[in-house]
Protein backbone atom coordinates (compact mmCIF):
# COMPACT_ATOMS: atom_id res chain seq x y z
CA UNK A 1 0.00 0.00 0.00
CA UNK A 2 1.56 3.28 -1.15
CA UNK A 3 0.76 6.10 1.25
CA UNK A 4 1.59 9.80 0.76
CA UNK A 5 1.31 12.77 3.07
CA UNK A 6 0.29 16.14 1.61
CA UNK A 7 1.22 18.71 4.27
CA UNK A 8 0.53 22.43 4.26
CA UNK A 9 -0.62 25.41 6.20
CA UNK A 10 -3.85 25.59 4.17
CA UNK A 11 -4.71 29.09 5.42
CA UNK A 12 -7.20 28.64 3.79
CA UNK A 13 -7.39 25.66 1.43
CA UNK A 14 -7.76 26.83 -2.20
CA UNK A 15 -8.75 25.26 -5.51
CA UNK A 16 -5.02 24.98 -6.25
CA UNK A 17 -4.53 22.70 -3.22
CA UNK A 18 -7.55 20.63 -4.27
CA UNK A 19 -6.12 20.29 -7.80
CA UNK A 20 -2.89 18.85 -6.36
CA UNK A 21 -4.85 16.51 -4.09
CA UNK A 22 -6.88 15.21 -7.07
CA UNK A 23 -3.65 14.40 -8.89
CA UNK A 24 -2.08 12.75 -5.85
CA UNK A 25 -5.01 10.38 -5.24
CA UNK A 26 -4.49 8.95 -8.72
CA UNK A 27 -0.90 8.06 -7.88
CA UNK A 28 -1.17 6.66 -4.35
CA UNK A 29 -3.35 4.14 -2.57
CA UNK A 30 -3.93 6.64 0.20
CA UNK A 31 -3.21 10.37 0.62
CA UNK A 32 -3.18 11.99 4.03
CA UNK A 33 -3.82 15.71 3.62
CA UNK A 34 -2.62 17.28 6.81
CA UNK A 35 -2.71 20.72 8.38
CA UNK A 36 0.57 21.85 9.92
CA UNK A 37 -0.14 23.12 13.42
CA UNK A 38 2.48 25.77 13.07
CA UNK A 39 3.09 28.18 15.89
CA UNK A 40 5.73 30.22 14.04
CA UNK A 41 3.25 31.54 11.47
CA UNK A 42 0.31 33.63 12.51
CA UNK A 43 -2.45 32.33 10.29
CA UNK A 44 -5.77 34.02 9.59
CA UNK A 45 -7.61 30.82 10.52
CA UNK A 46 -6.73 28.87 13.65
CA UNK A 47 -5.36 25.32 13.37
CA UNK A 48 -8.79 23.87 14.16
CA UNK A 49 -10.57 26.18 11.72
CA UNK A 50 -8.17 25.21 8.92
CA UNK A 51 -8.71 21.55 9.72
CA UNK A 52 -12.51 21.99 9.76
CA UNK A 53 -12.36 23.74 6.37
CA UNK A 54 -10.40 20.82 4.94
CA UNK A 55 -12.99 18.43 6.29
CA UNK A 56 -15.74 20.34 4.53
CA UNK A 57 -13.89 21.17 1.31
CA UNK A 58 -12.30 17.84 0.50
CA UNK A 59 -14.65 15.50 -1.28
CA UNK A 60 -15.12 12.28 0.60
CA UNK A 61 -12.69 9.97 -1.11
CA UNK A 62 -12.18 6.45 0.15
CA UNK A 63 -8.45 6.95 -0.11
CA UNK A 64 -8.12 10.40 1.43
CA UNK A 65 -7.53 10.94 5.13
CA UNK A 66 -7.75 14.41 6.65
CA UNK A 67 -5.52 15.09 9.61
CA UNK A 68 -3.26 17.61 11.31
CA UNK A 69 0.22 17.34 12.73
CA UNK A 70 2.77 19.05 14.86
CA UNK A 71 6.53 18.73 14.89
CA UNK A 72 8.84 17.27 12.29
CA UNK A 73 7.16 16.32 9.04
CA UNK A 74 9.40 13.30 8.50
CA UNK A 75 8.48 11.89 11.92
CA UNK A 76 4.83 12.36 11.07
CA UNK A 77 5.30 10.71 7.66
CA UNK A 78 6.98 7.75 9.32
CA UNK A 79 4.16 7.43 11.86
CA UNK A 80 1.65 7.44 8.99
CA UNK A 81 3.71 4.77 7.18
CA UNK A 82 4.00 7.15 4.22
CA UNK A 83 6.71 6.67 1.63
CA UNK A 84 6.11 10.01 -0.05
CA UNK A 85 5.52 13.66 0.76
CA UNK A 86 3.47 15.48 -1.87
CA UNK A 87 4.11 19.16 -2.56
CA UNK A 88 2.78 21.46 -5.24
CA UNK A 89 5.08 23.43 -7.52
CA UNK A 90 3.60 26.46 -9.17
CA UNK A 91 6.41 28.62 -10.38
CA UNK A 92 10.20 28.65 -10.30
CA UNK A 93 10.13 30.82 -7.18
CA UNK A 94 8.57 27.89 -5.25
CA UNK A 95 11.47 25.71 -6.26
CA UNK A 96 14.31 26.98 -4.09
CA UNK A 97 12.49 26.56 -0.80
CA UNK A 98 10.89 23.26 -1.82
CA UNK A 99 14.23 21.88 -3.00
CA UNK A 100 15.86 22.75 0.32
CA UNK A 101 13.00 21.16 2.29
CA UNK A 102 13.01 18.02 0.15
CA UNK A 103 16.74 17.45 0.53
CA UNK A 104 16.64 18.20 4.25
CA UNK A 105 13.77 15.79 4.76
CA UNK A 106 15.60 13.13 2.79
CA UNK A 107 18.64 13.65 4.98
CA UNK A 108 16.50 13.24 8.10
CA UNK A 109 14.64 10.21 6.79
CA UNK A 110 16.04 8.38 3.72
CA UNK A 111 12.93 6.30 3.14
CA UNK A 112 10.58 9.14 2.35
CA UNK A 113 10.66 10.75 -1.11
CA UNK A 114 9.22 14.15 -1.91
CA UNK A 115 7.03 14.15 -4.99
CA UNK A 116 6.26 17.43 -6.75
CA UNK A 117 3.09 17.85 -8.72
CA UNK A 118 2.15 20.74 -10.96
CA UNK A 119 -1.37 22.11 -10.89
CA UNK A 120 -3.49 23.02 -13.87
CA UNK A 121 -1.92 26.20 -15.26
CA UNK A 122 -4.97 28.24 -14.24
CA UNK A 123 -3.90 27.76 -10.61
CA UNK A 124 -0.23 28.61 -10.99
CA UNK A 125 -0.72 32.16 -9.72
CA UNK A 126 -2.99 31.15 -6.86
CA UNK A 127 -1.89 31.10 -3.23
CA UNK A 128 -3.59 31.25 0.14
CA UNK A 129 -1.90 34.58 0.82
CA UNK A 130 -3.27 36.19 -2.35
CA UNK A 131 -6.73 34.86 -1.48
CA UNK A 132 -6.49 36.35 2.03
CA UNK A 133 -5.32 39.66 0.61
CA UNK A 134 -8.11 39.94 -1.98
CA UNK A 135 -10.75 38.88 0.54
CA UNK A 136 -9.44 41.37 3.10
CA UNK A 137 -9.78 44.15 0.54
CA UNK A 138 -13.33 43.12 -0.26
CA UNK A 139 -12.62 41.42 -3.61
CA UNK A 140 -14.39 38.38 -5.01
CA UNK A 141 -12.48 35.13 -4.47
CA UNK A 142 -15.27 32.78 -5.50
CA UNK A 143 -13.24 31.45 -8.46
CA UNK A 144 -10.32 30.58 -6.23
CA UNK A 145 -11.72 28.72 -3.23
CA UNK A 146 -14.45 26.20 -2.43
CA UNK A 147 -17.80 27.58 -1.26
CA UNK A 148 -17.25 26.71 2.40
CA UNK A 149 -14.03 28.71 2.40
CA UNK A 150 -15.77 31.65 0.76
CA UNK A 151 -18.35 31.66 3.57
CA UNK A 152 -15.67 31.29 6.23
CA UNK A 153 -13.69 34.22 4.79
CA UNK A 154 -16.79 36.42 4.76
CA UNK A 155 -17.51 35.56 8.39
CA UNK A 156 -13.91 35.99 9.52
CA UNK A 157 -13.39 39.32 7.78
CA UNK A 158 -16.79 40.78 8.53
CA UNK A 159 -16.29 44.24 10.03
CA UNK A 160 -17.35 44.09 13.67
P1 LIG B 1 3.13 25.78 3.26
O1 LIG B 1 3.03 26.89 4.27
O2 LIG B 1 3.55 24.49 3.84
O3 LIG B 1 3.86 26.14 1.98
P2 LIG B 1 0.65 26.00 1.79
O4 LIG B 1 -0.70 25.74 2.32
O5 LIG B 1 0.95 27.40 1.36
O6 LIG B 1 1.62 25.48 2.88
O7 LIG B 1 0.92 25.03 0.59
C1 LIG B 1 0.96 23.63 0.72
C2 LIG B 1 1.48 23.04 -0.56
O8 LIG B 1 0.57 23.28 -1.61
C3 LIG B 1 2.82 23.62 -1.02
O9 LIG B 1 3.57 22.59 -1.62
C4 LIG B 1 2.42 24.63 -2.05
O10 LIG B 1 3.44 24.83 -3.00
C5 LIG B 1 1.22 23.94 -2.67
N1 LIG B 1 0.31 24.90 -3.30
C6 LIG B 1 -0.26 25.99 -2.76
N2 LIG B 1 -1.04 26.65 -3.65
C7 LIG B 1 -0.95 25.92 -4.80
C8 LIG B 1 -1.49 26.08 -6.11
N3 LIG B 1 -2.24 27.12 -6.44
N4 LIG B 1 -1.16 25.16 -7.02
C9 LIG B 1 -0.36 24.14 -6.69
N5 LIG B 1 0.19 23.93 -5.50
C10 LIG B 1 -0.09 24.82 -4.57
PDB file of C-alpha atoms and ligand atoms in Angstrom:
ATOM      1  CA  UNK A   1       0.000   0.000   0.000  1.00  0.00           C
ATOM      2  CA  UNK A   2       1.558   3.278  -1.149  1.00  0.00           C
ATOM      3  CA  UNK A   3       0.758   6.103   1.255  1.00  0.00           C
ATOM      4  CA  UNK A   4       1.592   9.802   0.759  1.00  0.00           C
ATOM      5  CA  UNK A   5       1.309  12.767   3.075  1.00  0.00           C
ATOM      6  CA  UNK A   6       0.285  16.142   1.613  1.00  0.00           C
ATOM      7  CA  UNK A   7       1.223  18.714   4.267  1.00  0.00           C
ATOM      8  CA  UNK A   8       0.529  22.428   4.262  1.00  0.00           C
ATOM      9  CA  UNK A   9      -0.619  25.413   6.198  1.00  0.00           C
ATOM     10  CA  UNK A  10      -3.853  25.588   4.170  1.00  0.00           C
ATOM     11  CA  UNK A  11      -4.711  29.094   5.417  1.00  0.00           C
ATOM     12  CA  UNK A  12      -7.196  28.640   3.794  1.00  0.00           C
ATOM     13  CA  UNK A  13      -7.394  25.659   1.427  1.00  0.00           C
ATOM     14  CA  UNK A  14      -7.758  26.826  -2.196  1.00  0.00           C
ATOM     15  CA  UNK A  15      -8.751  25.260  -5.511  1.00  0.00           C
ATOM     16  CA  UNK A  16      -5.016  24.979  -6.245  1.00  0.00           C
ATOM     17  CA  UNK A  17      -4.533  22.701  -3.224  1.00  0.00           C
ATOM     18  CA  UNK A  18      -7.553  20.629  -4.270  1.00  0.00           C
ATOM     19  CA  UNK A  19      -6.121  20.286  -7.797  1.00  0.00           C
ATOM     20  CA  UNK A  20      -2.887  18.847  -6.361  1.00  0.00           C
ATOM     21  CA  UNK A  21      -4.846  16.506  -4.092  1.00  0.00           C
ATOM     22  CA  UNK A  22      -6.884  15.211  -7.067  1.00  0.00           C
ATOM     23  CA  UNK A  23      -3.655  14.399  -8.887  1.00  0.00           C
ATOM     24  CA  UNK A  24      -2.077  12.747  -5.851  1.00  0.00           C
ATOM     25  CA  UNK A  25      -5.009  10.377  -5.238  1.00  0.00           C
ATOM     26  CA  UNK A  26      -4.487   8.951  -8.716  1.00  0.00           C
ATOM     27  CA  UNK A  27      -0.896   8.058  -7.877  1.00  0.00           C
ATOM     28  CA  UNK A  28      -1.174   6.664  -4.353  1.00  0.00           C
ATOM     29  CA  UNK A  29      -3.350   4.139  -2.575  1.00  0.00           C
ATOM     30  CA  UNK A  30      -3.932   6.636   0.199  1.00  0.00           C
ATOM     31  CA  UNK A  31      -3.207  10.371   0.616  1.00  0.00           C
ATOM     32  CA  UNK A  32      -3.185  11.987   4.034  1.00  0.00           C
ATOM     33  CA  UNK A  33      -3.815  15.709   3.616  1.00  0.00           C
ATOM     34  CA  UNK A  34      -2.615  17.282   6.811  1.00  0.00           C
ATOM     35  CA  UNK A  35      -2.706  20.720   8.381  1.00  0.00           C
ATOM     36  CA  UNK A  36       0.566  21.846   9.922  1.00  0.00           C
ATOM     37  CA  UNK A  37      -0.138  23.123  13.418  1.00  0.00           C
ATOM     38  CA  UNK A  38       2.484  25.766  13.072  1.00  0.00           C
ATOM     39  CA  UNK A  39       3.090  28.176  15.888  1.00  0.00           C
ATOM     40  CA  UNK A  40       5.729  30.220  14.041  1.00  0.00           C
ATOM     41  CA  UNK A  41       3.252  31.541  11.465  1.00  0.00           C
ATOM     42  CA  UNK A  42       0.306  33.626  12.510  1.00  0.00           C
ATOM     43  CA  UNK A  43      -2.452  32.328  10.288  1.00  0.00           C
ATOM     44  CA  UNK A  44      -5.773  34.020   9.592  1.00  0.00           C
ATOM     45  CA  UNK A  45      -7.612  30.817  10.518  1.00  0.00           C
ATOM     46  CA  UNK A  46      -6.733  28.867  13.655  1.00  0.00           C
ATOM     47  CA  UNK A  47      -5.356  25.324  13.375  1.00  0.00           C
ATOM     48  CA  UNK A  48      -8.788  23.874  14.159  1.00  0.00           C
ATOM     49  CA  UNK A  49     -10.571  26.182  11.719  1.00  0.00           C
ATOM     50  CA  UNK A  50      -8.170  25.213   8.925  1.00  0.00           C
ATOM     51  CA  UNK A  51      -8.711  21.554   9.717  1.00  0.00           C
ATOM     52  CA  UNK A  52     -12.509  21.993   9.765  1.00  0.00           C
ATOM     53  CA  UNK A  53     -12.358  23.737   6.370  1.00  0.00           C
ATOM     54  CA  UNK A  54     -10.397  20.821   4.939  1.00  0.00           C
ATOM     55  CA  UNK A  55     -12.988  18.428   6.292  1.00  0.00           C
ATOM     56  CA  UNK A  56     -15.739  20.338   4.534  1.00  0.00           C
ATOM     57  CA  UNK A  57     -13.894  21.173   1.311  1.00  0.00           C
ATOM     58  CA  UNK A  58     -12.295  17.842   0.497  1.00  0.00           C
ATOM     59  CA  UNK A  59     -14.655  15.497  -1.282  1.00  0.00           C
ATOM     60  CA  UNK A  60     -15.118  12.277   0.603  1.00  0.00           C
ATOM     61  CA  UNK A  61     -12.689   9.966  -1.111  1.00  0.00           C
ATOM     62  CA  UNK A  62     -12.184   6.447   0.149  1.00  0.00           C
ATOM     63  CA  UNK A  63      -8.446   6.948  -0.105  1.00  0.00           C
ATOM     64  CA  UNK A  64      -8.118  10.405   1.434  1.00  0.00           C
ATOM     65  CA  UNK A  65      -7.529  10.939   5.126  1.00  0.00           C
ATOM     66  CA  UNK A  66      -7.753  14.414   6.654  1.00  0.00           C
ATOM     67  CA  UNK A  67      -5.521  15.089   9.607  1.00  0.00           C
ATOM     68  CA  UNK A  68      -3.256  17.607  11.308  1.00  0.00           C
ATOM     69  CA  UNK A  69       0.225  17.337  12.728  1.00  0.00           C
ATOM     70  CA  UNK A  70       2.775  19.054  14.857  1.00  0.00           C
ATOM     71  CA  UNK A  71       6.531  18.726  14.887  1.00  0.00           C
ATOM     72  CA  UNK A  72       8.841  17.274  12.287  1.00  0.00           C
ATOM     73  CA  UNK A  73       7.160  16.321   9.041  1.00  0.00           C
ATOM     74  CA  UNK A  74       9.403  13.296   8.504  1.00  0.00           C
ATOM     75  CA  UNK A  75       8.481  11.887  11.924  1.00  0.00           C
ATOM     76  CA  UNK A  76       4.831  12.357  11.066  1.00  0.00           C
ATOM     77  CA  UNK A  77       5.296  10.708   7.657  1.00  0.00           C
ATOM     78  CA  UNK A  78       6.982   7.755   9.325  1.00  0.00           C
ATOM     79  CA  UNK A  79       4.163   7.429  11.859  1.00  0.00           C
ATOM     80  CA  UNK A  80       1.652   7.437   8.994  1.00  0.00           C
ATOM     81  CA  UNK A  81       3.715   4.770   7.182  1.00  0.00           C
ATOM     82  CA  UNK A  82       4.000   7.151   4.224  1.00  0.00           C
ATOM     83  CA  UNK A  83       6.707   6.665   1.631  1.00  0.00           C
ATOM     84  CA  UNK A  84       6.114  10.012  -0.047  1.00  0.00           C
ATOM     85  CA  UNK A  85       5.524  13.661   0.761  1.00  0.00           C
ATOM     86  CA  UNK A  86       3.471  15.479  -1.870  1.00  0.00           C
ATOM     87  CA  UNK A  87       4.109  19.158  -2.561  1.00  0.00           C
ATOM     88  CA  UNK A  88       2.779  21.461  -5.239  1.00  0.00           C
ATOM     89  CA  UNK A  89       5.082  23.430  -7.515  1.00  0.00           C
ATOM     90  CA  UNK A  90       3.600  26.461  -9.166  1.00  0.00           C
ATOM     91  CA  UNK A  91       6.411  28.621 -10.384  1.00  0.00           C
ATOM     92  CA  UNK A  92      10.195  28.650 -10.299  1.00  0.00           C
ATOM     93  CA  UNK A  93      10.131  30.820  -7.176  1.00  0.00           C
ATOM     94  CA  UNK A  94       8.574  27.891  -5.248  1.00  0.00           C
ATOM     95  CA  UNK A  95      11.473  25.711  -6.259  1.00  0.00           C
ATOM     96  CA  UNK A  96      14.313  26.979  -4.093  1.00  0.00           C
ATOM     97  CA  UNK A  97      12.492  26.562  -0.800  1.00  0.00           C
ATOM     98  CA  UNK A  98      10.894  23.256  -1.823  1.00  0.00           C
ATOM     99  CA  UNK A  99      14.235  21.876  -2.999  1.00  0.00           C
ATOM    100  CA  UNK A 100      15.859  22.754   0.323  1.00  0.00           C
ATOM    101  CA  UNK A 101      13.003  21.157   2.289  1.00  0.00           C
ATOM    102  CA  UNK A 102      13.005  18.019   0.149  1.00  0.00           C
ATOM    103  CA  UNK A 103      16.738  17.448   0.526  1.00  0.00           C
ATOM    104  CA  UNK A 104      16.640  18.198   4.246  1.00  0.00           C
ATOM    105  CA  UNK A 105      13.769  15.792   4.758  1.00  0.00           C
ATOM    106  CA  UNK A 106      15.599  13.134   2.793  1.00  0.00           C
ATOM    107  CA  UNK A 107      18.639  13.647   4.983  1.00  0.00           C
ATOM    108  CA  UNK A 108      16.501  13.236   8.096  1.00  0.00           C
ATOM    109  CA  UNK A 109      14.644  10.209   6.785  1.00  0.00           C
ATOM    110  CA  UNK A 110      16.037   8.382   3.722  1.00  0.00           C
ATOM    111  CA  UNK A 111      12.929   6.301   3.140  1.00  0.00           C
ATOM    112  CA  UNK A 112      10.577   9.139   2.346  1.00  0.00           C
ATOM    113  CA  UNK A 113      10.658  10.752  -1.114  1.00  0.00           C
ATOM    114  CA  UNK A 114       9.221  14.153  -1.911  1.00  0.00           C
ATOM    115  CA  UNK A 115       7.035  14.146  -4.991  1.00  0.00           C
ATOM    116  CA  UNK A 116       6.263  17.429  -6.746  1.00  0.00           C
ATOM    117  CA  UNK A 117       3.092  17.851  -8.719  1.00  0.00           C
ATOM    118  CA  UNK A 118       2.153  20.740 -10.961  1.00  0.00           C
ATOM    119  CA  UNK A 119      -1.375  22.106 -10.894  1.00  0.00           C
ATOM    120  CA  UNK A 120      -3.492  23.024 -13.874  1.00  0.00           C
ATOM    121  CA  UNK A 121      -1.917  26.202 -15.262  1.00  0.00           C
ATOM    122  CA  UNK A 122      -4.971  28.236 -14.235  1.00  0.00           C
ATOM    123  CA  UNK A 123      -3.901  27.760 -10.611  1.00  0.00           C
ATOM    124  CA  UNK A 124      -0.230  28.610 -10.985  1.00  0.00           C
ATOM    125  CA  UNK A 125      -0.715  32.156  -9.720  1.00  0.00           C
ATOM    126  CA  UNK A 126      -2.986  31.153  -6.859  1.00  0.00           C
ATOM    127  CA  UNK A 127      -1.889  31.101  -3.234  1.00  0.00           C
ATOM    128  CA  UNK A 128      -3.587  31.250   0.140  1.00  0.00           C
ATOM    129  CA  UNK A 129      -1.895  34.581   0.825  1.00  0.00           C
ATOM    130  CA  UNK A 130      -3.273  36.192  -2.345  1.00  0.00           C
ATOM    131  CA  UNK A 131      -6.734  34.861  -1.479  1.00  0.00           C
ATOM    132  CA  UNK A 132      -6.487  36.349   2.033  1.00  0.00           C
ATOM    133  CA  UNK A 133      -5.321  39.661   0.610  1.00  0.00           C
ATOM    134  CA  UNK A 134      -8.108  39.936  -1.984  1.00  0.00           C
ATOM    135  CA  UNK A 135     -10.746  38.882   0.545  1.00  0.00           C
ATOM    136  CA  UNK A 136      -9.438  41.370   3.101  1.00  0.00           C
ATOM    137  CA  UNK A 137      -9.779  44.155   0.536  1.00  0.00           C
ATOM    138  CA  UNK A 138     -13.332  43.120  -0.264  1.00  0.00           C
ATOM    139  CA  UNK A 139     -12.617  41.419  -3.605  1.00  0.00           C
ATOM    140  CA  UNK A 140     -14.393  38.376  -5.006  1.00  0.00           C
ATOM    141  CA  UNK A 141     -12.475  35.129  -4.465  1.00  0.00           C
ATOM    142  CA  UNK A 142     -15.268  32.778  -5.503  1.00  0.00           C
ATOM    143  CA  UNK A 143     -13.237  31.448  -8.464  1.00  0.00           C
ATOM    144  CA  UNK A 144     -10.316  30.583  -6.225  1.00  0.00           C
ATOM    145  CA  UNK A 145     -11.721  28.723  -3.230  1.00  0.00           C
ATOM    146  CA  UNK A 146     -14.448  26.198  -2.431  1.00  0.00           C
ATOM    147  CA  UNK A 147     -17.801  27.585  -1.258  1.00  0.00           C
ATOM    148  CA  UNK A 148     -17.253  26.712   2.405  1.00  0.00           C
ATOM    149  CA  UNK A 149     -14.033  28.711   2.400  1.00  0.00           C
ATOM    150  CA  UNK A 150     -15.767  31.650   0.760  1.00  0.00           C
ATOM    151  CA  UNK A 151     -18.345  31.657   3.570  1.00  0.00           C
ATOM    152  CA  UNK A 152     -15.674  31.292   6.230  1.00  0.00           C
ATOM    153  CA  UNK A 153     -13.687  34.215   4.793  1.00  0.00           C
ATOM    154  CA  UNK A 154     -16.785  36.419   4.758  1.00  0.00           C
ATOM    155  CA  UNK A 155     -17.506  35.564   8.387  1.00  0.00           C
ATOM    156  CA  UNK A 156     -13.912  35.995   9.516  1.00  0.00           C
ATOM    157  CA  UNK A 157     -13.385  39.324   7.781  1.00  0.00           C
ATOM    158  CA  UNK A 158     -16.793  40.780   8.530  1.00  0.00           C
ATOM    159  CA  UNK A 159     -16.292  44.244  10.030  1.00  0.00           C
ATOM    160  CA  UNK A 160     -17.350  44.089  13.674  1.00  0.00           C
TER     161      UNK A 160
HETATM  162  P1  LIG B   1       3.127  25.784   3.262  1.00  0.00           P
HETATM  163  O1  LIG B   1       3.026  26.889   4.271  1.00  0.00           O
HETATM  164  O2  LIG B   1       3.554  24.488   3.844  1.00  0.00           O
HETATM  165  O3  LIG B   1       3.856  26.135   1.980  1.00  0.00           O
HETATM  166  P2  LIG B   1       0.648  25.998   1.793  1.00  0.00           P
HETATM  167  O4  LIG B   1      -0.702  25.740   2.318  1.00  0.00           O
HETATM  168  O5  LIG B   1       0.950  27.395   1.364  1.00  0.00           O
HETATM  169  O6  LIG B   1       1.616  25.481   2.882  1.00  0.00           O
HETATM  170  O7  LIG B   1       0.922  25.028   0.590  1.00  0.00           O
HETATM  171  C1  LIG B   1       0.961  23.633   0.716  1.00  0.00           C
HETATM  172  C2  LIG B   1       1.484  23.038  -0.560  1.00  0.00           C
HETATM  173  O8  LIG B   1       0.567  23.278  -1.613  1.00  0.00           O
HETATM  174  C3  LIG B   1       2.818  23.619  -1.020  1.00  0.00           C
HETATM  175  O9  LIG B   1       3.571  22.587  -1.618  1.00  0.00           O
HETATM  176  C4  LIG B   1       2.420  24.633  -2.046  1.00  0.00           C
HETATM  177  O10 LIG B   1       3.440  24.832  -2.999  1.00  0.00           O
HETATM  178  C5  LIG B   1       1.223  23.942  -2.670  1.00  0.00           C
HETATM  179  N1  LIG B   1       0.306  24.900  -3.298  1.00  0.00           N
HETATM  180  C6  LIG B   1      -0.262  25.993  -2.760  1.00  0.00           C
HETATM  181  N2  LIG B   1      -1.040  26.645  -3.650  1.00  0.00           N
HETATM  182  C7  LIG B   1      -0.951  25.922  -4.803  1.00  0.00           C
HETATM  183  C8  LIG B   1      -1.493  26.080  -6.109  1.00  0.00           C
HETATM  184  N3  LIG B   1      -2.238  27.119  -6.435  1.00  0.00           N
HETATM  185  N4  LIG B   1      -1.163  25.163  -7.017  1.00  0.00           N
HETATM  186  C9  LIG B   1      -0.362  24.140  -6.694  1.00  0.00           C
HETATM  187  N5  LIG B   1       0.193  23.929  -5.500  1.00  0.00           N
HETATM  188  C10 LIG B   1      -0.091  24.816  -4.565  1.00  0.00           C
END
